[in-house]
Tab-separated table of C-alpha atoms and ligand atoms in Angstrom:
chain	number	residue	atom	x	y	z
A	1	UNK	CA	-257.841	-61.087	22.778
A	2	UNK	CA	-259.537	-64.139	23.165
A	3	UNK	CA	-262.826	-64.836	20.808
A	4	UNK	CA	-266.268	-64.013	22.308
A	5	UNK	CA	-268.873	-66.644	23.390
A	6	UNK	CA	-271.158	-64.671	25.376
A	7	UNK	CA	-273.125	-61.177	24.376
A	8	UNK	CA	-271.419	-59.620	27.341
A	9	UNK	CA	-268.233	-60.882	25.947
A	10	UNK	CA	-268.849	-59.395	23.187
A	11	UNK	CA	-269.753	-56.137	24.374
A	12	UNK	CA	-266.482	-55.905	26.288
A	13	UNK	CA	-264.481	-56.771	23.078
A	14	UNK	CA	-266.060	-54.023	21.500
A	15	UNK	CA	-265.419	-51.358	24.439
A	16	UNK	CA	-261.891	-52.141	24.258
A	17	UNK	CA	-261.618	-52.202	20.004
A	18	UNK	CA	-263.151	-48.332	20.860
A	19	UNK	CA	-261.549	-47.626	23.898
A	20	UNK	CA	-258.101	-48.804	21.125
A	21	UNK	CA	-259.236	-46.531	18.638
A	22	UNK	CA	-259.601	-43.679	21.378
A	23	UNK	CA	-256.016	-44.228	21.952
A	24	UNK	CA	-254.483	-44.489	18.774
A	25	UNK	CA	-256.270	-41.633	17.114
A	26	UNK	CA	-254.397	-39.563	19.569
A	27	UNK	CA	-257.111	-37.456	21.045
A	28	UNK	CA	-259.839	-37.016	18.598
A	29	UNK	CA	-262.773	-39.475	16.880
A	30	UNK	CA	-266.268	-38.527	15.701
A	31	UNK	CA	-268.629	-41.161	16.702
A	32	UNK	CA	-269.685	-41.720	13.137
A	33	UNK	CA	-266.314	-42.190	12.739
A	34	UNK	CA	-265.925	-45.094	15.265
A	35	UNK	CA	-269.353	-46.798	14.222
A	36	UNK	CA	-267.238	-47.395	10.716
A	37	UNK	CA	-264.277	-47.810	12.185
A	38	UNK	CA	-265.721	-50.782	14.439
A	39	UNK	CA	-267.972	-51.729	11.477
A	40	UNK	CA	-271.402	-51.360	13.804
A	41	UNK	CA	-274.366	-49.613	13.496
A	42	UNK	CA	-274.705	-45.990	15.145
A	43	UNK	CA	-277.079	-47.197	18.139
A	44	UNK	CA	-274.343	-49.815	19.008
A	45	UNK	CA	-271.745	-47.191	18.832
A	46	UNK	CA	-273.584	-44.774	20.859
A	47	UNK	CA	-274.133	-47.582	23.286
A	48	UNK	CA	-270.542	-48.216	23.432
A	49	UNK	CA	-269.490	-44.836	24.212
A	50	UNK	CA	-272.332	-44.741	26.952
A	51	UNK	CA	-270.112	-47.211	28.695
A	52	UNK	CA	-267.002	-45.588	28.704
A	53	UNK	CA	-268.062	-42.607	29.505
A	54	UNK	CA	-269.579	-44.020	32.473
A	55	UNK	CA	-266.169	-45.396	33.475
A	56	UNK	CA	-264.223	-41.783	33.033
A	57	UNK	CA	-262.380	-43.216	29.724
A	58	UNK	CA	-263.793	-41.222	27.650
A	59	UNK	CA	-265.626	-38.009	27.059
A	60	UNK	CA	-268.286	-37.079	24.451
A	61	UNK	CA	-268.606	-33.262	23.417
A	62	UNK	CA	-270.111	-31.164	20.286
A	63	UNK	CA	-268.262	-31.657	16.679
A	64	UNK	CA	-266.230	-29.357	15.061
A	65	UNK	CA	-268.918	-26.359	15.175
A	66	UNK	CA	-268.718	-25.494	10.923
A	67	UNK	CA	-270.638	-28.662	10.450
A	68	UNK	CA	-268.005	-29.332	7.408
A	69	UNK	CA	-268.469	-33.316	8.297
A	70	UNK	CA	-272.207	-32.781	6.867
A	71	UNK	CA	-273.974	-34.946	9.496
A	72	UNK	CA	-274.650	-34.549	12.948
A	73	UNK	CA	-272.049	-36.342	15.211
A	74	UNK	CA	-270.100	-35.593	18.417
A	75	UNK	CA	-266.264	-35.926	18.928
A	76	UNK	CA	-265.002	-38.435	21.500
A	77	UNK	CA	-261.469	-37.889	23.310
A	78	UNK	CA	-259.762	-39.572	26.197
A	79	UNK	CA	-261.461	-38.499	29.815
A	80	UNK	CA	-259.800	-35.555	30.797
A	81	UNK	CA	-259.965	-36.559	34.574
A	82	UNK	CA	-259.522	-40.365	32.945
A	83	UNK	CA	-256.896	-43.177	34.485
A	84	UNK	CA	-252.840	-42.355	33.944
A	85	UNK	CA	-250.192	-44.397	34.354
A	86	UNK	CA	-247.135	-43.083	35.915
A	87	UNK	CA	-244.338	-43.647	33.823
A	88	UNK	CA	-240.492	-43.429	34.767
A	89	UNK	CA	-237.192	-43.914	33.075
A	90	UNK	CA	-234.271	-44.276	35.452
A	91	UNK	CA	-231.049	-43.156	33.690
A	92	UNK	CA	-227.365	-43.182	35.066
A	93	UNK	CA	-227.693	-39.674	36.310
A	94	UNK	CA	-231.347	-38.746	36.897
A	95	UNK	CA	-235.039	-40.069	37.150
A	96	UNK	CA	-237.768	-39.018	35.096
A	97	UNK	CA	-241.843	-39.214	35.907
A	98	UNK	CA	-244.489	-38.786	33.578
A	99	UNK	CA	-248.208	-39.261	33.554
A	100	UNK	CA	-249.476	-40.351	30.650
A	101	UNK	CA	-253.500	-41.226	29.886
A	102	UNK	CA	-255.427	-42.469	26.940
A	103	UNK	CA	-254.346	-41.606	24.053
A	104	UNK	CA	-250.466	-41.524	24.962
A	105	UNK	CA	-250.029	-37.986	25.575
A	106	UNK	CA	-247.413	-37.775	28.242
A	107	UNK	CA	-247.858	-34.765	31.114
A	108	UNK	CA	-246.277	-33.236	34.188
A	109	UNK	CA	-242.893	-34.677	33.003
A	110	UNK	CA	-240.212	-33.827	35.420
A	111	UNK	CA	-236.226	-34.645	36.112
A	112	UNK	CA	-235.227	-35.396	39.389
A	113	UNK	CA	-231.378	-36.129	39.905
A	114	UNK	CA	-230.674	-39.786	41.059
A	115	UNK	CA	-229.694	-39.220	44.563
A	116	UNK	CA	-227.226	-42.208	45.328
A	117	UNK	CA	-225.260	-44.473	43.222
A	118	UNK	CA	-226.050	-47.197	45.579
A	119	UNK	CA	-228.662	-49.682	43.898
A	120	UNK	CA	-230.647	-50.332	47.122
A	121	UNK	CA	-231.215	-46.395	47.828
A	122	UNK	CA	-231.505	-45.323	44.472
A	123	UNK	CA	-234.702	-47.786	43.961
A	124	UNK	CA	-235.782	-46.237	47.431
A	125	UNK	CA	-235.900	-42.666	45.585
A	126	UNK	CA	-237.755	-43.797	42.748
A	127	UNK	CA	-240.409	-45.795	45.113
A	128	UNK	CA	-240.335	-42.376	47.242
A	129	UNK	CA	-240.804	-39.863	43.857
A	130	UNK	CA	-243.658	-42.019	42.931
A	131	UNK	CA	-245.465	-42.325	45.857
A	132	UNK	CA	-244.800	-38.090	45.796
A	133	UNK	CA	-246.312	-38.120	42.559
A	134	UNK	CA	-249.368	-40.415	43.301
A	135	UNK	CA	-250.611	-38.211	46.422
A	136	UNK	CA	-250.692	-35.184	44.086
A	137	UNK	CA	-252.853	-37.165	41.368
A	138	UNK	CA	-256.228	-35.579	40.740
A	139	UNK	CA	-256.933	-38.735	38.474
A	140	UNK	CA	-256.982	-43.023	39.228
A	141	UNK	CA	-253.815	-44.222	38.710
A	142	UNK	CA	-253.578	-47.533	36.396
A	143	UNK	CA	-250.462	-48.666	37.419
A	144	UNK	CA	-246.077	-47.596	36.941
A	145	UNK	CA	-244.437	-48.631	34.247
A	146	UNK	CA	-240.730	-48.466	34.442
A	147	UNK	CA	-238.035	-48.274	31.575
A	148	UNK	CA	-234.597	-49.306	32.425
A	149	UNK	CA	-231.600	-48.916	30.963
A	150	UNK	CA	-230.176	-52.271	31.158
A	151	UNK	CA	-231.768	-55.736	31.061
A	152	UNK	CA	-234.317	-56.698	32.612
A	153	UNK	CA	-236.842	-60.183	33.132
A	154	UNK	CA	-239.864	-58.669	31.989
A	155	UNK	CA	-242.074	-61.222	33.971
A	156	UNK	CA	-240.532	-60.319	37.515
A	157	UNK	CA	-239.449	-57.024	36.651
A	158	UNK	CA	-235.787	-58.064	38.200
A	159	UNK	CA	-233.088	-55.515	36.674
A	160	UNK	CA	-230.360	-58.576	35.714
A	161	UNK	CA	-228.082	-55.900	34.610
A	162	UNK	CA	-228.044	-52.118	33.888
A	163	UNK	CA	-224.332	-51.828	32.908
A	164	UNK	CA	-224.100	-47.564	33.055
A	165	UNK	CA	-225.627	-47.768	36.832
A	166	UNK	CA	-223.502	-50.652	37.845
A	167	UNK	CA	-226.982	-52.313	38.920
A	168	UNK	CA	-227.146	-56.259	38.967
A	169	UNK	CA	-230.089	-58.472	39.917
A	170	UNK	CA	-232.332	-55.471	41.505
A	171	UNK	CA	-235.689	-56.882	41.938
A	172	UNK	CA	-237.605	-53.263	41.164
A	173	UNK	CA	-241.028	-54.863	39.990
A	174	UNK	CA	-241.550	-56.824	42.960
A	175	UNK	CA	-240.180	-53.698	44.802
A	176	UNK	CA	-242.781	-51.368	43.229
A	177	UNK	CA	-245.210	-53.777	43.358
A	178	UNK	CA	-245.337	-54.619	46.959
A	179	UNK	CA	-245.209	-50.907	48.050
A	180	UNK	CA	-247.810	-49.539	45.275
A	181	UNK	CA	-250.361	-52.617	45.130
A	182	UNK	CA	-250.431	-51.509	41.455
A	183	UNK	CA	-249.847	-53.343	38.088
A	184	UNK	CA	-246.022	-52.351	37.597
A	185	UNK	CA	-244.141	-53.031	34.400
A	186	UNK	CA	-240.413	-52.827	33.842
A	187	UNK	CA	-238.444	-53.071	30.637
A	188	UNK	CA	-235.830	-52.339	28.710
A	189	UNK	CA	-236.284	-48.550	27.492
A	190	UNK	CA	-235.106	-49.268	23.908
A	191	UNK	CA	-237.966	-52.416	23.519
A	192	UNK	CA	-240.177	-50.219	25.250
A	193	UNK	CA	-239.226	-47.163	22.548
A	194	UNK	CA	-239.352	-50.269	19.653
A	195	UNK	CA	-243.183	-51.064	20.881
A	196	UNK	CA	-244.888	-47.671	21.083
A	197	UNK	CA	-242.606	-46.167	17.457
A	198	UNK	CA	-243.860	-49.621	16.109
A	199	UNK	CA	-247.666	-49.258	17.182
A	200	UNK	CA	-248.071	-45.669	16.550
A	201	UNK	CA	-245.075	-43.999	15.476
A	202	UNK	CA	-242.199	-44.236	12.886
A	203	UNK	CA	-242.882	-48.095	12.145
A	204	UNK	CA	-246.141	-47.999	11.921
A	205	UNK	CA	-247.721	-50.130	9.490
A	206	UNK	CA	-244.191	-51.726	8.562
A	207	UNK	CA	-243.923	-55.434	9.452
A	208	UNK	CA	-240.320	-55.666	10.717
A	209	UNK	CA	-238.878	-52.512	12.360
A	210	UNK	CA	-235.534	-52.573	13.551
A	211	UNK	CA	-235.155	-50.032	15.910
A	212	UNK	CA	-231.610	-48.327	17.281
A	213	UNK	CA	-232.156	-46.228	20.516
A	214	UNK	CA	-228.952	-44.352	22.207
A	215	UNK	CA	-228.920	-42.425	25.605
A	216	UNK	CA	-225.810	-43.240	27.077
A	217	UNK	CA	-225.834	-46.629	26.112
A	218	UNK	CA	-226.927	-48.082	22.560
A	219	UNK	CA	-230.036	-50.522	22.946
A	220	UNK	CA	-232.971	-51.365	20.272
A	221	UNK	CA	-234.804	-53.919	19.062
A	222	UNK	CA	-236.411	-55.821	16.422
A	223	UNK	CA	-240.243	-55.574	16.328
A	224	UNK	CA	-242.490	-57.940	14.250
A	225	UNK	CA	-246.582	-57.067	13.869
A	226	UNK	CA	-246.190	-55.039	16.665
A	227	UNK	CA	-244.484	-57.372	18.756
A	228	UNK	CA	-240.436	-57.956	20.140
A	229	UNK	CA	-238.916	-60.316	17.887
A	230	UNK	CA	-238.999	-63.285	19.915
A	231	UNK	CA	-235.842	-64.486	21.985
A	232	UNK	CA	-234.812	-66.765	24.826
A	233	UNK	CA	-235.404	-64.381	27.816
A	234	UNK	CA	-236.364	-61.284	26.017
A	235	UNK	CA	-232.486	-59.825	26.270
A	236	UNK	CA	-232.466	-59.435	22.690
A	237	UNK	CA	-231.639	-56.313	20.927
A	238	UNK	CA	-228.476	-54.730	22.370
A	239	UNK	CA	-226.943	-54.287	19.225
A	240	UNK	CA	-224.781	-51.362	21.106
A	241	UNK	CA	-222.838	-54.136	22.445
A	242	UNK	CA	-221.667	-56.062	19.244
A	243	UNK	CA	-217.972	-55.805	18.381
A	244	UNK	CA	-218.085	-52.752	15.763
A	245	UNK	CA	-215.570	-50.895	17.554
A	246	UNK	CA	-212.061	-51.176	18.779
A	247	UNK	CA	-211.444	-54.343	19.806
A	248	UNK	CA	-208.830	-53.018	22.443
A	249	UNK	CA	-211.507	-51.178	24.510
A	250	UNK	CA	-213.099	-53.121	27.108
A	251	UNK	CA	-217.189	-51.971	27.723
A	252	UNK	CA	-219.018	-51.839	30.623
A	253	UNK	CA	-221.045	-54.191	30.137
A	254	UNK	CA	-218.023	-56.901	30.212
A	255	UNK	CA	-217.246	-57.460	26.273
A	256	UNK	CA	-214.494	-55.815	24.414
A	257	UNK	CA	-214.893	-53.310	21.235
A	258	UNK	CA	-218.242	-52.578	21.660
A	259	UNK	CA	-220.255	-50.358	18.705
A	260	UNK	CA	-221.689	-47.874	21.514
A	261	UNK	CA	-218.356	-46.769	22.859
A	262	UNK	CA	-217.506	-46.094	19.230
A	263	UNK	CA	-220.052	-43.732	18.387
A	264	UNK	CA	-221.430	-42.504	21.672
A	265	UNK	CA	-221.375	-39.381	22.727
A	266	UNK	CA	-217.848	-39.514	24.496
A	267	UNK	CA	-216.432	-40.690	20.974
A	268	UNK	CA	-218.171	-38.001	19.107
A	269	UNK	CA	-216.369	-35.640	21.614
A	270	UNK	CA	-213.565	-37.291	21.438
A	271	UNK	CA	-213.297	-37.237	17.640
A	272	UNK	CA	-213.794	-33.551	17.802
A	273	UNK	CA	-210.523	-33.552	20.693
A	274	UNK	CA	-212.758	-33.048	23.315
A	275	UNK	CA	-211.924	-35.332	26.165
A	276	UNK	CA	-215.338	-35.012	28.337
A	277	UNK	CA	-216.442	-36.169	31.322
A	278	UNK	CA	-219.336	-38.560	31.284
A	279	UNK	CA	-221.518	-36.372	32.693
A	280	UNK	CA	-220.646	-33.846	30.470
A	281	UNK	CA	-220.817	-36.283	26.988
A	282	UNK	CA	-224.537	-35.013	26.006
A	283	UNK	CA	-223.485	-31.427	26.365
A	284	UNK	CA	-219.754	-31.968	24.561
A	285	UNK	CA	-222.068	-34.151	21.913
A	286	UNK	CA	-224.592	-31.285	21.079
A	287	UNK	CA	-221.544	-29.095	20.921
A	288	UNK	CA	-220.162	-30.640	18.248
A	289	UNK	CA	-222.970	-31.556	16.629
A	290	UNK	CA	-224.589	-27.791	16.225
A	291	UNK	CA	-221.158	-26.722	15.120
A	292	UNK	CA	-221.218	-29.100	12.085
A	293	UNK	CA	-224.312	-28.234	11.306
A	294	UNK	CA	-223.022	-24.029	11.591
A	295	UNK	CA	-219.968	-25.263	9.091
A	296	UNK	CA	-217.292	-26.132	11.366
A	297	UNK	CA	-214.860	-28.068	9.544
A	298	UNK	CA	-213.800	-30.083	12.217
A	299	UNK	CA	-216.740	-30.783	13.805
A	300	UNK	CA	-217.923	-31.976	10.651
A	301	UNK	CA	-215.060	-34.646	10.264
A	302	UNK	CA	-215.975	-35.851	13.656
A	303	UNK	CA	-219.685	-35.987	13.178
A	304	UNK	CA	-218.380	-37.765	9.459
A	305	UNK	CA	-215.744	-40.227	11.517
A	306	UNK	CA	-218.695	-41.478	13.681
A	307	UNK	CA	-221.369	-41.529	11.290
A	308	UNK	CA	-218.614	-43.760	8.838
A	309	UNK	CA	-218.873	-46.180	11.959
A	310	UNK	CA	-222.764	-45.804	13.068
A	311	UNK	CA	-223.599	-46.870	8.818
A	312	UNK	CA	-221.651	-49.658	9.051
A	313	UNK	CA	-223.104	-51.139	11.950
A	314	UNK	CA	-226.151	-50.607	10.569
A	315	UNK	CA	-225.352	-52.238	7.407
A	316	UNK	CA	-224.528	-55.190	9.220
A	317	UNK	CA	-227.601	-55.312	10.948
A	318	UNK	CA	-229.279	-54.774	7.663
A	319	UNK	CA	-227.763	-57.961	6.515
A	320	UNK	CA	-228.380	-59.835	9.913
A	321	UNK	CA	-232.295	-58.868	9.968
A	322	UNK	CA	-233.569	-57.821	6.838
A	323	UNK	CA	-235.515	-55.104	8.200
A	324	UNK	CA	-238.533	-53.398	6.522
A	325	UNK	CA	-237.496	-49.847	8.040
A	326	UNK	CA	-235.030	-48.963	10.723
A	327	UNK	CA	-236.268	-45.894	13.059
A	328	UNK	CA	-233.480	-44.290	14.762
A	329	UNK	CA	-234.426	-41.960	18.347
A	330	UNK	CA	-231.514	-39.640	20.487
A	331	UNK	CA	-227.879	-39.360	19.477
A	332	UNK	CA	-228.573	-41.815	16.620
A	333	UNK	CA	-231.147	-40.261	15.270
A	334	UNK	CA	-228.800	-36.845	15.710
A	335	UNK	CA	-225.639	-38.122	14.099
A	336	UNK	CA	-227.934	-39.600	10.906
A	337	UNK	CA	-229.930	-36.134	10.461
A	338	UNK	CA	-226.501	-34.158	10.344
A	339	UNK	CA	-224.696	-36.715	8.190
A	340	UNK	CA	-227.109	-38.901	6.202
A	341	UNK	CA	-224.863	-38.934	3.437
A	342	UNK	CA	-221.838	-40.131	4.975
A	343	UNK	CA	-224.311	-42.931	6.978
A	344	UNK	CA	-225.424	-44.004	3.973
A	345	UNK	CA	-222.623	-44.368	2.066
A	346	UNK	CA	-220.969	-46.325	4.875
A	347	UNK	CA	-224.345	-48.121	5.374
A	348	UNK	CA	-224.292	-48.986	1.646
A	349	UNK	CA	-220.481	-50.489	2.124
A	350	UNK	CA	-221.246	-53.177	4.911
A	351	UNK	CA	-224.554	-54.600	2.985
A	352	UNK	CA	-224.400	-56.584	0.728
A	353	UNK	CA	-225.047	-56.470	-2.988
A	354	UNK	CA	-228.286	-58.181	-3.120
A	355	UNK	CA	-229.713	-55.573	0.222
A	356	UNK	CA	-228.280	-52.810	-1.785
A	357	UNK	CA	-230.908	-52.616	-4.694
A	358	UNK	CA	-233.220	-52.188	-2.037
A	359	UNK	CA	-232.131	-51.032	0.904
A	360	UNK	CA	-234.848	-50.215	3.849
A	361	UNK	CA	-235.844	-46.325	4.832
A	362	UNK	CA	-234.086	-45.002	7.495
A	363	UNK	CA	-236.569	-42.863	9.879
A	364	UNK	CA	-236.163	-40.461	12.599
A	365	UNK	CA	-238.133	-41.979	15.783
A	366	UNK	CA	-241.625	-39.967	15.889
A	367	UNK	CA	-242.514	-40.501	19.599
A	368	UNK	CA	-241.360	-37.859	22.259
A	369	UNK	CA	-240.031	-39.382	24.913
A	370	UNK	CA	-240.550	-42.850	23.546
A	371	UNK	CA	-239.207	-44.631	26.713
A	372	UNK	CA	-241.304	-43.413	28.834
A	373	UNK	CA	-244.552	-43.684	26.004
A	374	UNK	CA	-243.890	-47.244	25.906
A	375	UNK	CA	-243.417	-47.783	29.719
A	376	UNK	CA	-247.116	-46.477	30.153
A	377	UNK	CA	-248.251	-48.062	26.805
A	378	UNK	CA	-247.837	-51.257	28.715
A	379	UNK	CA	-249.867	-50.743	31.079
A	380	UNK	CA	-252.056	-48.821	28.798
A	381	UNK	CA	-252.802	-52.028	26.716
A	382	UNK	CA	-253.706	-53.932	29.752
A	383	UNK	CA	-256.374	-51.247	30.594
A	384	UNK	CA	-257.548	-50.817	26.880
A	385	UNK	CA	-258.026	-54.986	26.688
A	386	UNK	CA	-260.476	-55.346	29.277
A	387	UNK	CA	-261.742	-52.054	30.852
A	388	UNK	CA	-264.711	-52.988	32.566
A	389	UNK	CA	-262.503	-55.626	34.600
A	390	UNK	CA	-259.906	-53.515	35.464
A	391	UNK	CA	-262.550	-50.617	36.334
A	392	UNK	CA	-264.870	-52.511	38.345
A	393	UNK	CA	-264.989	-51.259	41.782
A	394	UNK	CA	-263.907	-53.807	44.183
B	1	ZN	ZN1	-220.697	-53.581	25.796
């Protein structure tokens, strides 16, 4: 945000440092609680939450009732009938829409199965869903903000390459764009995931987070002070295709022995002697997953096999980055919680000696449905920087 020269400046900054707090308390603020927070007397806070209630961010209602704060105040939440962003996340087999509003809560989230394999008519479905989904909005809509699995100029918005939908070079933002008149966003899902568990989940208040997403695919991403690690076109992070696996397989994406392939779901199920169909790998995953968690002595040499191979990947990375925490979200995240000891020790025998004294916390992402949180929490910043502008009627 850019420093102040004018009183009206100023006031603006100071909407949008509340209108911030709104949002990253959640849900819930006093107001003598924001005048400290924003380090300003009560009439200027009171003044401030004048103005966004006047624009519909925000509304002001009675404090907890049993008076246990001692003084008078009043509670301040996100507008119920507020902005939302519509959020989507288009995976190989299905689409999902969200709204989400200040404060990040994400509702009416619903599947809808991805029509066509065809890039040109799938992106016509999604355009269609959310155009659906606007007309039945009781609220303004701030804008769409689309995760992608794949990667993706985050300027334009052009989808360069989404390797599990076989999409190349799909411009979707200027798609979008043209047919909503709407600030659109479109990113990777896993830097999207890394941003929102950075600002207000998992990594919060850590300085480096390296962050490991899987869905079909293994992305992530390295996030410093809240921001992606900075790289030549933003591609960084898809640690799910460096060469931890078997050399002899050949990915999707082009390279050979990538890490995903090695401990995605197939290769969980196939560890376990399940040979699954990839649209049947989440179900064949969970499978073996809740049976090594009910004892199964199989499943859990599978779940141990895989975990032996996702540790020592993430030992390497350990030595690569130097993170401060890693966060782990989806099959990850499931393989770690039902064989941390195995990760660990496998983790421990890629680092090296000097990492090993101290190694970083591994956490279990925080956010629900973090791809789609940080596809709106794009948007969401844009709003919460300048709301006046971006409310103004035209
Ligand atoms: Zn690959």
């Amino acid at each position: 945000m850019a420093t102040a020269s004018t009183s009206a400046e100023l006031r603006e900054q100071n909407r949008s440092r509340a209108l911030a707090l709104v949002h990253e308390s959640g849900g819930s603020l006093t107001r003598v609680e924001l005048a400290e927070l924003l380090d300003v007397t009560r009439t200027t806070a009171a003044a401030l939450v004048s103005d966004l209630s006047a624009l519909n961010l925000i509304l002001e209602h009675d404090a907890d009732p049993t008076g246990r704060r001692g003084r008078p105040t009043t509670n301040i939440s996100p507008h119920p009938e507020g902005p939302v962003v519509l959020a989507a996340e288009v995976a190989n087999d299905r689409i999902t829409v969200a709204e989400v509003a200040i404060g990040g809560q994400l509702k009416n989230r619903k599947d809808v199965k991805l029509e066509s394999g065809d890039p040109a008519e799938a992106v016509d479905q999604l355009d269609q869903v959310l155009h659906e989904r606007r007309a039945n909005l009781a609220s303004n809509c701030a804008g769409i903000g689309v995760a992608m699995h794949g990667l993706v100029d985050d300027d334009s918005g052009l989808v360069v390459q989404a390797p599990n939908l076989g999409w190349e070079n799909v411009p979707l933002g200027r798609r979008l764009r043209q047919s909503h008149r709407l600030p659109v966003k479109v990113d990777n899902d896993a830097t999207l995931g890394a941003l929102v568990e950075a600002k207000r989940g998992a990594g919060r208040l850590a300085r480096t987070m390296l962050y490991l997403r899987s869905t079909v695919g293994i992305g992530g991403g390295l996030v410093f002070d809240g921001t992606p690690a900075p790289s030549r076109r933003g591609w960084h992070g898809e640690f799910g295709h460096l060469p931890f696996g078997d050399t002899r397989h050949r990915c999707r994406c082009g390279a050979h022995g990538c890490w995903e392939n090695a401990i995605n779901q197939l290769a969980l199920a196939a560890a376990a002697g399940i040979e699954a169909d990839p649209v049947e790998a989440n179900a064949a995953a969970d499978d073996v997953l809740n049976r090594a968690k009910a004892g199964d002595a199989e499943a859990n040499n599978a779940v141990a096999r895989i975990c032996g191979i996702l540790g020592r990947g993430l030992g390497s990375l350990i030595n690569a980055l130097d993170p401060e925490v890693i966060v782990l979200s989806g099959h990850v995240q499931r393989l770690y919680e039902t064989d941390p000891a195995t990760t660990v020790d496998a983790l421990m025998s890629a680092s090296m000696r000097a990492h090993r004294q101290s190694l970083p916390p591994v956490r279990s992402g925080v956010v629900e449905h973090p791809a789609l949180a940080g596809a709106a929490e794009a948007i969401l910043t844009d709003l919460i920087d300048s709301p006046t502008r971006l409310l103004a009627p035209n």
